[in-house]
Amino acid sequence: MNTMIAIGAVAVAAIVAIPLFLPNHATAERSAVIAAEPGELFPLIASNSGYQRFNPYKAKDPDLKIEMFGPASGIGSGFAFDGRDGKGTQTVVALEENRSVTMQIDLGARGKPVTVFTLEPVGAGTRVTWSTRSDFGLSPVGRVIGLFLDGMLGPDYEKGLKLLGNAAQAA
C-alpha cells in the first residue's frame, strides 16, 4: 500500500513539474507573398475596418461579435471580440509605415499575446509575415498549450493571408 502511494505521489509530482521545463513562450507564424505593394496592404492591416476584411475568425465563427473602438486606423485603433474561440480586445500599438503593424491582444486571464504583421517587398508583390508571440510565465497549462500554438493558429493565419490578398485585389 505504501509503495502505491509513493508511486502515485511521484506520478503527480512529475505531472506538475514537467511543464515547468517547457518553454515559457511560443510563436505561431505564417508568411505568404501577396500580389500587392506594401502601401496597398498596410492600410488594410492598420485599420479597424480593413482588418475585418481579412479577419479569418469572422469566416470561422459567423456569430462572432466585433465592436470597434479608438481611431479608424493607426495606433489606438482596435476592436473587442466575443466568439466561440474567446473574448478579448486587439489594439494597434506600433506602426512602421508600409513595413510593420504591431497589435496587443488582451485575452484577460488567458494572456496578452503580441501580433506583428511584417511587410517586405519581393518582386512584384509583398511577403507578409503574420506572427504571434505568447508568453506563459510559470503557467503549466499555458506552457503545454504553447507546444500546440503554431498548429492551432497557423491554419487561421494561412486563411487570413489569403483573405488579405483577396481584399487587396478588390481595393
mmCIF file with all atom_site columns, C-alpha atoms in Angstrom:
data_model
loop_
_atom_site.group_PDB
_atom_site.id
_atom_site.type_symbol
_atom_site.label_atom_id
_atom_site.label_alt_id
_atom_site.label_comp_id
_atom_site.label_asym_id
_atom_site.label_entity_id
_atom_site.label_seq_id
_atom_site.pdbx_PDB_ins_code
_atom_site.Cartn_x
_atom_site.Cartn_y
_atom_site.Cartn_z
_atom_site.occupancy
_atom_site.B_iso_or_equiv
_atom_site.pdbx_formal_charge
_atom_site.auth_seq_id
_atom_site.auth_comp_id
_atom_site.auth_asym_id
_atom_site.auth_atom_id
_atom_site.pdbx_PDB_model_num
ATOM 1   C CA . MET A 1 1   ? 0.000   0.000  0.000   1.00 0.00 ? 1   MET A CA 1
ATOM 2   C CA . ASN A 1 2   ? 2.807   2.458  0.890   1.00 0.00 ? 2   ASN A CA 1
ATOM 3   C CA . THR A 1 3   ? 4.532   1.620  -2.387  1.00 0.00 ? 3   THR A CA 1
ATOM 4   C CA . MET A 1 4   ? 1.383   2.503  -4.370  1.00 0.00 ? 4   MET A CA 1
ATOM 5   C CA . ILE A 1 5   ? 1.031   5.796  -2.500  1.00 0.00 ? 5   ILE A CA 1
ATOM 6   C CA . ALA A 1 6   ? 4.690   6.607  -3.189  1.00 0.00 ? 6   ALA A CA 1
ATOM 7   C CA . ILE A 1 7   ? 4.308   5.752  -6.900  1.00 0.00 ? 7   ILE A CA 1
ATOM 8   C CA . GLY A 1 8   ? 1.154   7.898  -7.064  1.00 0.00 ? 8   GLY A CA 1
ATOM 9   C CA . ALA A 1 9   ? 2.916   10.811 -5.354  1.00 0.00 ? 9   ALA A CA 1
ATOM 10  C CA . VAL A 1 10  ? 5.862   10.595 -7.779  1.00 0.00 ? 10  VAL A CA 1
ATOM 11  C CA . ALA A 1 11  ? 3.480   10.477 -10.746 1.00 0.00 ? 11  ALA A CA 1
ATOM 12  C CA . VAL A 1 12  ? 1.571   13.544 -9.546  1.00 0.00 ? 12  VAL A CA 1
ATOM 13  C CA . ALA A 1 13  ? 4.833   15.404 -8.866  1.00 0.00 ? 13  ALA A CA 1
ATOM 14  C CA . ALA A 1 14  ? 6.064   14.564 -12.381 1.00 0.00 ? 14  ALA A CA 1
ATOM 15  C CA . ILE A 1 15  ? 2.814   15.747 -13.978 1.00 0.00 ? 15  ILE A CA 1
ATOM 16  C CA . VAL A 1 16  ? 3.075   19.044 -12.107 1.00 0.00 ? 16  VAL A CA 1
ATOM 17  C CA . ALA A 1 17  ? 6.845   19.536 -12.602 1.00 0.00 ? 17  ALA A CA 1
ATOM 18  C CA . ILE A 1 18  ? 7.341   18.506 -16.245 1.00 0.00 ? 18  ILE A CA 1
ATOM 19  C CA . PRO A 1 19  ? 5.513   21.544 -17.727 1.00 0.00 ? 19  PRO A CA 1
ATOM 20  C CA . LEU A 1 20  ? 7.853   23.842 -15.796 1.00 0.00 ? 20  LEU A CA 1
ATOM 21  C CA . PHE A 1 21  ? 10.686  22.549 -18.000 1.00 0.00 ? 21  PHE A CA 1
ATOM 22  C CA . LEU A 1 22  ? 8.808   23.503 -21.181 1.00 0.00 ? 22  LEU A CA 1
ATOM 23  C CA . PRO A 1 23  ? 9.449   26.883 -22.848 1.00 0.00 ? 23  PRO A CA 1
ATOM 24  C CA . ASN A 1 24  ? 7.590   29.801 -21.268 1.00 0.00 ? 24  ASN A CA 1
ATOM 25  C CA . HIS A 1 25  ? 6.758   31.330 -24.662 1.00 0.00 ? 25  HIS A CA 1
ATOM 26  C CA . ALA A 1 26  ? 5.649   30.193 -28.097 1.00 0.00 ? 26  ALA A CA 1
ATOM 27  C CA . THR A 1 27  ? 5.289   31.771 -31.529 1.00 0.00 ? 27  THR A CA 1
ATOM 28  C CA . ALA A 1 28  ? 2.887   30.998 -34.337 1.00 0.00 ? 28  ALA A CA 1
ATOM 29  C CA . GLU A 1 29  ? 3.919   32.334 -37.741 1.00 0.00 ? 29  GLU A CA 1
ATOM 30  C CA . ARG A 1 30  ? 2.886   32.139 -41.370 1.00 0.00 ? 30  ARG A CA 1
ATOM 31  C CA . SER A 1 31  ? 4.028   34.030 -44.480 1.00 0.00 ? 31  SER A CA 1
ATOM 32  C CA . ALA A 1 32  ? 2.651   34.496 -47.955 1.00 0.00 ? 32  ALA A CA 1
ATOM 33  C CA . VAL A 1 33  ? 3.624   36.541 -50.980 1.00 0.00 ? 33  VAL A CA 1
ATOM 34  C CA . ILE A 1 34  ? 0.709   38.737 -51.983 1.00 0.00 ? 34  ILE A CA 1
ATOM 35  C CA . ALA A 1 35  ? 0.469   40.413 -55.402 1.00 0.00 ? 35  ALA A CA 1
ATOM 36  C CA . ALA A 1 36  ? 0.174   43.926 -53.978 1.00 0.00 ? 36  ALA A CA 1
ATOM 37  C CA . GLU A 1 37  ? 2.507   46.700 -52.899 1.00 0.00 ? 37  GLU A CA 1
ATOM 38  C CA . PRO A 1 38  ? 3.172   47.251 -49.164 1.00 0.00 ? 38  PRO A CA 1
ATOM 39  C CA . GLY A 1 39  ? 1.386   50.609 -49.498 1.00 0.00 ? 39  GLY A CA 1
ATOM 40  C CA . GLU A 1 40  ? -1.801  48.792 -50.540 1.00 0.00 ? 40  GLU A CA 1
ATOM 41  C CA . LEU A 1 41  ? -1.645  46.231 -47.706 1.00 0.00 ? 41  LEU A CA 1
ATOM 42  C CA . PHE A 1 42  ? -0.535  48.464 -44.842 1.00 0.00 ? 42  PHE A CA 1
ATOM 43  C CA . PRO A 1 43  ? -3.795  50.485 -44.628 1.00 0.00 ? 43  PRO A CA 1
ATOM 44  C CA . LEU A 1 44  ? -5.853  47.279 -44.540 1.00 0.00 ? 44  LEU A CA 1
ATOM 45  C CA . ILE A 1 45  ? -3.825  45.804 -41.686 1.00 0.00 ? 45  ILE A CA 1
ATOM 46  C CA . ALA A 1 46  ? -3.533  49.036 -39.679 1.00 0.00 ? 46  ALA A CA 1
ATOM 47  C CA . SER A 1 47  ? -7.246  49.912 -39.669 1.00 0.00 ? 47  SER A CA 1
ATOM 48  C CA . ASN A 1 48  ? -10.290 48.572 -37.870 1.00 0.00 ? 48  ASN A CA 1
ATOM 49  C CA . SER A 1 49  ? -12.466 48.117 -40.943 1.00 0.00 ? 49  SER A CA 1
ATOM 50  C CA . GLY A 1 50  ? -9.544  46.971 -43.109 1.00 0.00 ? 50  GLY A CA 1
ATOM 51  C CA . TYR A 1 51  ? -8.605  44.219 -40.651 1.00 0.00 ? 51  TYR A CA 1
ATOM 52  C CA . GLN A 1 52  ? -12.180 42.953 -40.643 1.00 0.00 ? 52  GLN A CA 1
ATOM 53  C CA . ARG A 1 53  ? -11.919 42.397 -44.414 1.00 0.00 ? 53  ARG A CA 1
ATOM 54  C CA . PHE A 1 54  ? -9.392  39.605 -43.833 1.00 0.00 ? 54  PHE A CA 1
ATOM 55  C CA . ASN A 1 55  ? -10.143 38.528 -40.249 1.00 0.00 ? 55  ASN A CA 1
ATOM 56  C CA . PRO A 1 56  ? -10.168 34.703 -40.568 1.00 0.00 ? 56  PRO A CA 1
ATOM 57  C CA . TYR A 1 57  ? -12.164 34.307 -37.368 1.00 0.00 ? 57  TYR A CA 1
ATOM 58  C CA . LYS A 1 58  ? -15.212 36.027 -38.916 1.00 0.00 ? 58  LYS A CA 1
ATOM 59  C CA . ALA A 1 59  ? -15.463 33.293 -41.543 1.00 0.00 ? 59  ALA A CA 1
ATOM 60  C CA . LYS A 1 60  ? -14.861 30.603 -38.931 1.00 0.00 ? 60  LYS A CA 1
ATOM 61  C CA . ASP A 1 61  ? -17.465 31.934 -36.480 1.00 0.00 ? 61  ASP A CA 1
ATOM 62  C CA . PRO A 1 62  ? -20.473 33.611 -38.151 1.00 0.00 ? 62  PRO A CA 1
ATOM 63  C CA . ASP A 1 63  ? -21.763 34.647 -34.696 1.00 0.00 ? 63  ASP A CA 1
ATOM 64  C CA . LEU A 1 64  ? -18.515 36.459 -33.796 1.00 0.00 ? 64  LEU A CA 1
ATOM 65  C CA . LYS A 1 65  ? -19.320 39.849 -32.283 1.00 0.00 ? 65  LYS A CA 1
ATOM 66  C CA . ILE A 1 66  ? -16.951 42.692 -33.199 1.00 0.00 ? 66  ILE A CA 1
ATOM 67  C CA . GLU A 1 67  ? -17.100 46.166 -31.637 1.00 0.00 ? 67  GLU A CA 1
ATOM 68  C CA . MET A 1 68  ? -14.573 48.673 -32.933 1.00 0.00 ? 68  MET A CA 1
ATOM 69  C CA . PHE A 1 69  ? -13.025 51.392 -30.776 1.00 0.00 ? 69  PHE A CA 1
ATOM 70  C CA . GLY A 1 70  ? -10.447 54.160 -30.999 1.00 0.00 ? 70  GLY A CA 1
ATOM 71  C CA . PRO A 1 71  ? -9.470  55.910 -34.212 1.00 0.00 ? 71  PRO A CA 1
ATOM 72  C CA . ALA A 1 72  ? -10.400 54.323 -37.535 1.00 0.00 ? 72  ALA A CA 1
ATOM 73  C CA . SER A 1 73  ? -6.752  53.423 -38.147 1.00 0.00 ? 73  SER A CA 1
ATOM 74  C CA . GLY A 1 74  ? -3.316  53.698 -36.638 1.00 0.00 ? 74  GLY A CA 1
ATOM 75  C CA . ILE A 1 75  ? -2.118  53.477 -33.062 1.00 0.00 ? 75  ILE A CA 1
ATOM 76  C CA . GLY A 1 76  ? -5.005  53.014 -30.652 1.00 0.00 ? 76  GLY A CA 1
ATOM 77  C CA . SER A 1 77  ? -7.408  51.609 -33.230 1.00 0.00 ? 77  SER A CA 1
ATOM 78  C CA . GLY A 1 78  ? -8.802  48.279 -32.227 1.00 0.00 ? 78  GLY A CA 1
ATOM 79  C CA . PHE A 1 79  ? -11.773 46.096 -31.621 1.00 0.00 ? 79  PHE A CA 1
ATOM 80  C CA . ALA A 1 80  ? -13.346 43.961 -28.958 1.00 0.00 ? 80  ALA A CA 1
ATOM 81  C CA . PHE A 1 81  ? -14.343 40.453 -29.972 1.00 0.00 ? 81  PHE A CA 1
ATOM 82  C CA . ASP A 1 82  ? -16.557 37.810 -28.429 1.00 0.00 ? 82  ASP A CA 1
ATOM 83  C CA . GLY A 1 83  ? -16.997 34.443 -30.077 1.00 0.00 ? 83  GLY A CA 1
ATOM 84  C CA . ARG A 1 84  ? -16.638 30.717 -29.698 1.00 0.00 ? 84  ARG A CA 1
ATOM 85  C CA . ASP A 1 85  ? -12.807 30.924 -29.731 1.00 0.00 ? 85  ASP A CA 1
ATOM 86  C CA . GLY A 1 86  ? -12.711 33.502 -26.961 1.00 0.00 ? 86  GLY A CA 1
ATOM 87  C CA . LYS A 1 87  ? -13.278 37.028 -25.869 1.00 0.00 ? 87  LYS A CA 1
ATOM 88  C CA . GLY A 1 88  ? -10.910 39.979 -25.672 1.00 0.00 ? 88  GLY A CA 1
ATOM 89  C CA . THR A 1 89  ? -9.533  43.007 -27.468 1.00 0.00 ? 89  THR A CA 1
ATOM 90  C CA . GLN A 1 90  ? -6.982  43.650 -30.202 1.00 0.00 ? 90  GLN A CA 1
ATOM 91  C CA . THR A 1 91  ? -5.317  47.069 -30.418 1.00 0.00 ? 91  THR A CA 1
ATOM 92  C CA . VAL A 1 92  ? -2.708  48.543 -32.757 1.00 0.00 ? 92  VAL A CA 1
ATOM 93  C CA . VAL A 1 93  ? 0.220   49.582 -30.535 1.00 0.00 ? 93  VAL A CA 1
ATOM 94  C CA . ALA A 1 94  ? 3.034   50.327 -33.007 1.00 0.00 ? 94  ALA A CA 1
ATOM 95  C CA . LEU A 1 95  ? 3.443   51.111 -36.697 1.00 0.00 ? 95  LEU A CA 1
ATOM 96  C CA . GLU A 1 96  ? 6.301   51.362 -39.111 1.00 0.00 ? 96  GLU A CA 1
ATOM 97  C CA . GLU A 1 97  ? 4.824   52.874 -42.281 1.00 0.00 ? 97  GLU A CA 1
ATOM 98  C CA . ASN A 1 98  ? 4.434   50.226 -45.009 1.00 0.00 ? 98  ASN A CA 1
ATOM 99  C CA . ARG A 1 99  ? 6.752   47.872 -43.055 1.00 0.00 ? 99  ARG A CA 1
ATOM 100 C CA . SER A 1 100 ? 5.021   46.556 -39.916 1.00 0.00 ? 100 SER A CA 1
ATOM 101 C CA . VAL A 1 101 ? 1.961   46.713 -37.697 1.00 0.00 ? 101 VAL A CA 1
ATOM 102 C CA . THR A 1 102 ? 2.119   45.511 -34.091 1.00 0.00 ? 102 THR A CA 1
ATOM 103 C CA . MET A 1 103 ? -1.033  44.638 -32.156 1.00 0.00 ? 103 MET A CA 1
ATOM 104 C CA . GLN A 1 104 ? -1.597  43.812 -28.497 1.00 0.00 ? 104 GLN A CA 1
ATOM 105 C CA . ILE A 1 105 ? -4.231  41.172 -27.900 1.00 0.00 ? 105 ILE A CA 1
ATOM 106 C CA . ASP A 1 106 ? -5.787  41.065 -24.439 1.00 0.00 ? 106 ASP A CA 1
ATOM 107 C CA . LEU A 1 107 ? -7.427  37.745 -23.624 1.00 0.00 ? 107 LEU A CA 1
ATOM 108 C CA . GLY A 1 108 ? -7.852  38.523 -19.921 1.00 0.00 ? 108 GLY A CA 1
ATOM 109 C CA . ALA A 1 109 ? -6.691  35.639 -17.765 1.00 0.00 ? 109 ALA A CA 1
ATOM 110 C CA . ARG A 1 110 ? -5.654  33.725 -20.915 1.00 0.00 ? 110 ARG A CA 1
ATOM 111 C CA . GLY A 1 111 ? -2.820  36.141 -21.612 1.00 0.00 ? 111 GLY A CA 1
ATOM 112 C CA . LYS A 1 112 ? -1.700  39.070 -23.720 1.00 0.00 ? 112 LYS A CA 1
ATOM 113 C CA . PRO A 1 113 ? -0.075  37.824 -26.918 1.00 0.00 ? 113 PRO A CA 1
ATOM 114 C CA . VAL A 1 114 ? 1.547   40.265 -29.332 1.00 0.00 ? 114 VAL A CA 1
ATOM 115 C CA . THR A 1 115 ? 0.837   40.004 -33.056 1.00 0.00 ? 115 THR A CA 1
ATOM 116 C CA . VAL A 1 116 ? 3.104   41.525 -35.699 1.00 0.00 ? 116 VAL A CA 1
ATOM 117 C CA . PHE A 1 117 ? 2.480   41.847 -39.424 1.00 0.00 ? 117 PHE A CA 1
ATOM 118 C CA . THR A 1 118 ? 5.722   42.422 -41.336 1.00 0.00 ? 118 THR A CA 1
ATOM 119 C CA . LEU A 1 119 ? 5.661   43.635 -44.948 1.00 0.00 ? 119 LEU A CA 1
ATOM 120 C CA . GLU A 1 120 ? 8.671   43.009 -47.192 1.00 0.00 ? 120 GLU A CA 1
ATOM 121 C CA . PRO A 1 121 ? 8.696   43.940 -50.900 1.00 0.00 ? 121 PRO A CA 1
ATOM 122 C CA . VAL A 1 122 ? 9.615   40.971 -53.105 1.00 0.00 ? 122 VAL A CA 1
ATOM 123 C CA . GLY A 1 123 ? 9.469   41.057 -56.891 1.00 0.00 ? 123 GLY A CA 1
ATOM 124 C CA . ALA A 1 124 ? 6.034   42.256 -57.968 1.00 0.00 ? 124 ALA A CA 1
ATOM 125 C CA . GLY A 1 125 ? 4.475   41.690 -54.568 1.00 0.00 ? 125 GLY A CA 1
ATOM 126 C CA . THR A 1 126 ? 4.918   41.735 -50.821 1.00 0.00 ? 126 THR A CA 1
ATOM 127 C CA . ARG A 1 127 ? 5.878   38.985 -48.420 1.00 0.00 ? 127 ARG A CA 1
ATOM 128 C CA . VAL A 1 128 ? 3.505   39.351 -45.480 1.00 0.00 ? 128 VAL A CA 1
ATOM 129 C CA . THR A 1 129 ? 4.500   37.566 -42.288 1.00 0.00 ? 129 THR A CA 1
ATOM 130 C CA . TRP A 1 130 ? 1.856   37.212 -39.580 1.00 0.00 ? 130 TRP A CA 1
ATOM 131 C CA . SER A 1 131 ? 3.332   36.167 -36.256 1.00 0.00 ? 131 SER A CA 1
ATOM 132 C CA . THR A 1 132 ? 2.028   35.982 -32.722 1.00 0.00 ? 132 THR A CA 1
ATOM 133 C CA . ARG A 1 133 ? 4.143   35.512 -29.623 1.00 0.00 ? 133 ARG A CA 1
ATOM 134 C CA . SER A 1 134 ? 2.567   34.345 -26.382 1.00 0.00 ? 134 SER A CA 1
ATOM 135 C CA . ASP A 1 135 ? 4.368   34.421 -23.043 1.00 0.00 ? 135 ASP A CA 1
ATOM 136 C CA . PHE A 1 136 ? 3.072   31.955 -20.452 1.00 0.00 ? 136 PHE A CA 1
ATOM 137 C CA . GLY A 1 137 ? 5.225   32.789 -17.437 1.00 0.00 ? 137 GLY A CA 1
ATOM 138 C CA . LEU A 1 138 ? 5.037   29.968 -14.907 1.00 0.00 ? 138 LEU A CA 1
ATOM 139 C CA . SER A 1 139 ? 1.631   28.706 -16.053 1.00 0.00 ? 139 SER A CA 1
ATOM 140 C CA . PRO A 1 140 ? 1.987   24.945 -16.614 1.00 0.00 ? 140 PRO A CA 1
ATOM 141 C CA . VAL A 1 141 ? -1.232  24.841 -18.664 1.00 0.00 ? 141 VAL A CA 1
ATOM 142 C CA . GLY A 1 142 ? -0.014  27.713 -20.854 1.00 0.00 ? 142 GLY A CA 1
ATOM 143 C CA . ARG A 1 143 ? 3.333   26.031 -21.417 1.00 0.00 ? 143 ARG A CA 1
ATOM 144 C CA . VAL A 1 144 ? 1.614   22.832 -22.568 1.00 0.00 ? 144 VAL A CA 1
ATOM 145 C CA . ILE A 1 145 ? -0.696  24.843 -24.858 1.00 0.00 ? 145 ILE A CA 1
ATOM 146 C CA . GLY A 1 146 ? 2.430   26.529 -26.227 1.00 0.00 ? 146 GLY A CA 1
ATOM 147 C CA . LEU A 1 147 ? 3.532   23.211 -27.691 1.00 0.00 ? 147 LEU A CA 1
ATOM 148 C CA . PHE A 1 148 ? 0.459   23.283 -29.949 1.00 0.00 ? 148 PHE A CA 1
ATOM 149 C CA . LEU A 1 149 ? 0.125   27.043 -30.571 1.00 0.00 ? 149 LEU A CA 1
ATOM 150 C CA . ASP A 1 150 ? 1.534   27.066 -34.101 1.00 0.00 ? 150 ASP A CA 1
ATOM 151 C CA . GLY A 1 151 ? -0.697  24.173 -35.128 1.00 0.00 ? 151 GLY A CA 1
ATOM 152 C CA . MET A 1 152 ? -3.734  25.840 -33.582 1.00 0.00 ? 152 MET A CA 1
ATOM 153 C CA . LEU A 1 153 ? -3.247  29.324 -35.076 1.00 0.00 ? 153 LEU A CA 1
ATOM 154 C CA . GLY A 1 154 ? -1.323  28.529 -38.269 1.00 0.00 ? 154 GLY A CA 1
ATOM 155 C CA . PRO A 1 155 ? -4.280  27.412 -40.406 1.00 0.00 ? 155 PRO A CA 1
ATOM 156 C CA . ASP A 1 156 ? -6.245  30.527 -39.384 1.00 0.00 ? 156 ASP A CA 1
ATOM 157 C CA . TYR A 1 157 ? -3.305  32.744 -40.357 1.00 0.00 ? 157 TYR A CA 1
ATOM 158 C CA . GLU A 1 158 ? -2.989  30.978 -43.718 1.00 0.00 ? 158 GLU A CA 1
ATOM 159 C CA . LYS A 1 159 ? -6.671  31.650 -44.400 1.00 0.00 ? 159 LYS A CA 1
ATOM 160 C CA . GLY A 1 160 ? -6.308  35.251 -43.218 1.00 0.00 ? 160 GLY A CA 1
ATOM 161 C CA . LEU A 1 161 ? -3.363  35.855 -45.547 1.00 0.00 ? 161 LEU A CA 1
ATOM 162 C CA . LYS A 1 162 ? -5.406  34.533 -48.491 1.00 0.00 ? 162 LYS A CA 1
ATOM 163 C CA . LEU A 1 163 ? -8.268  36.817 -47.492 1.00 0.00 ? 163 LEU A CA 1
ATOM 164 C CA . LEU A 1 164 ? -5.815  39.748 -47.223 1.00 0.00 ? 164 LEU A CA 1
ATOM 165 C CA . GLY A 1 165 ? -4.702  39.059 -50.790 1.00 0.00 ? 165 GLY A CA 1
ATOM 166 C CA . ASN A 1 166 ? -8.338  39.000 -51.932 1.00 0.00 ? 166 ASN A CA 1
ATOM 167 C CA . ALA A 1 167 ? -9.082  42.253 -50.068 1.00 0.00 ? 167 ALA A CA 1
ATOM 168 C CA . ALA A 1 168 ? -6.061  43.943 -51.667 1.00 0.00 ? 168 ALA A CA 1
ATOM 169 C CA . GLN A 1 169 ? -7.175  42.845 -55.144 1.00 0.00 ? 169 GLN A CA 1
ATOM 170 C CA . ALA A 1 170 ? -10.717 44.138 -54.512 1.00 0.00 ? 170 ALA A CA 1
ATOM 171 C CA . ALA A 1 171 ? -9.468  47.551 -53.350 1.00 0.00 ? 171 ALA A CA 1
#
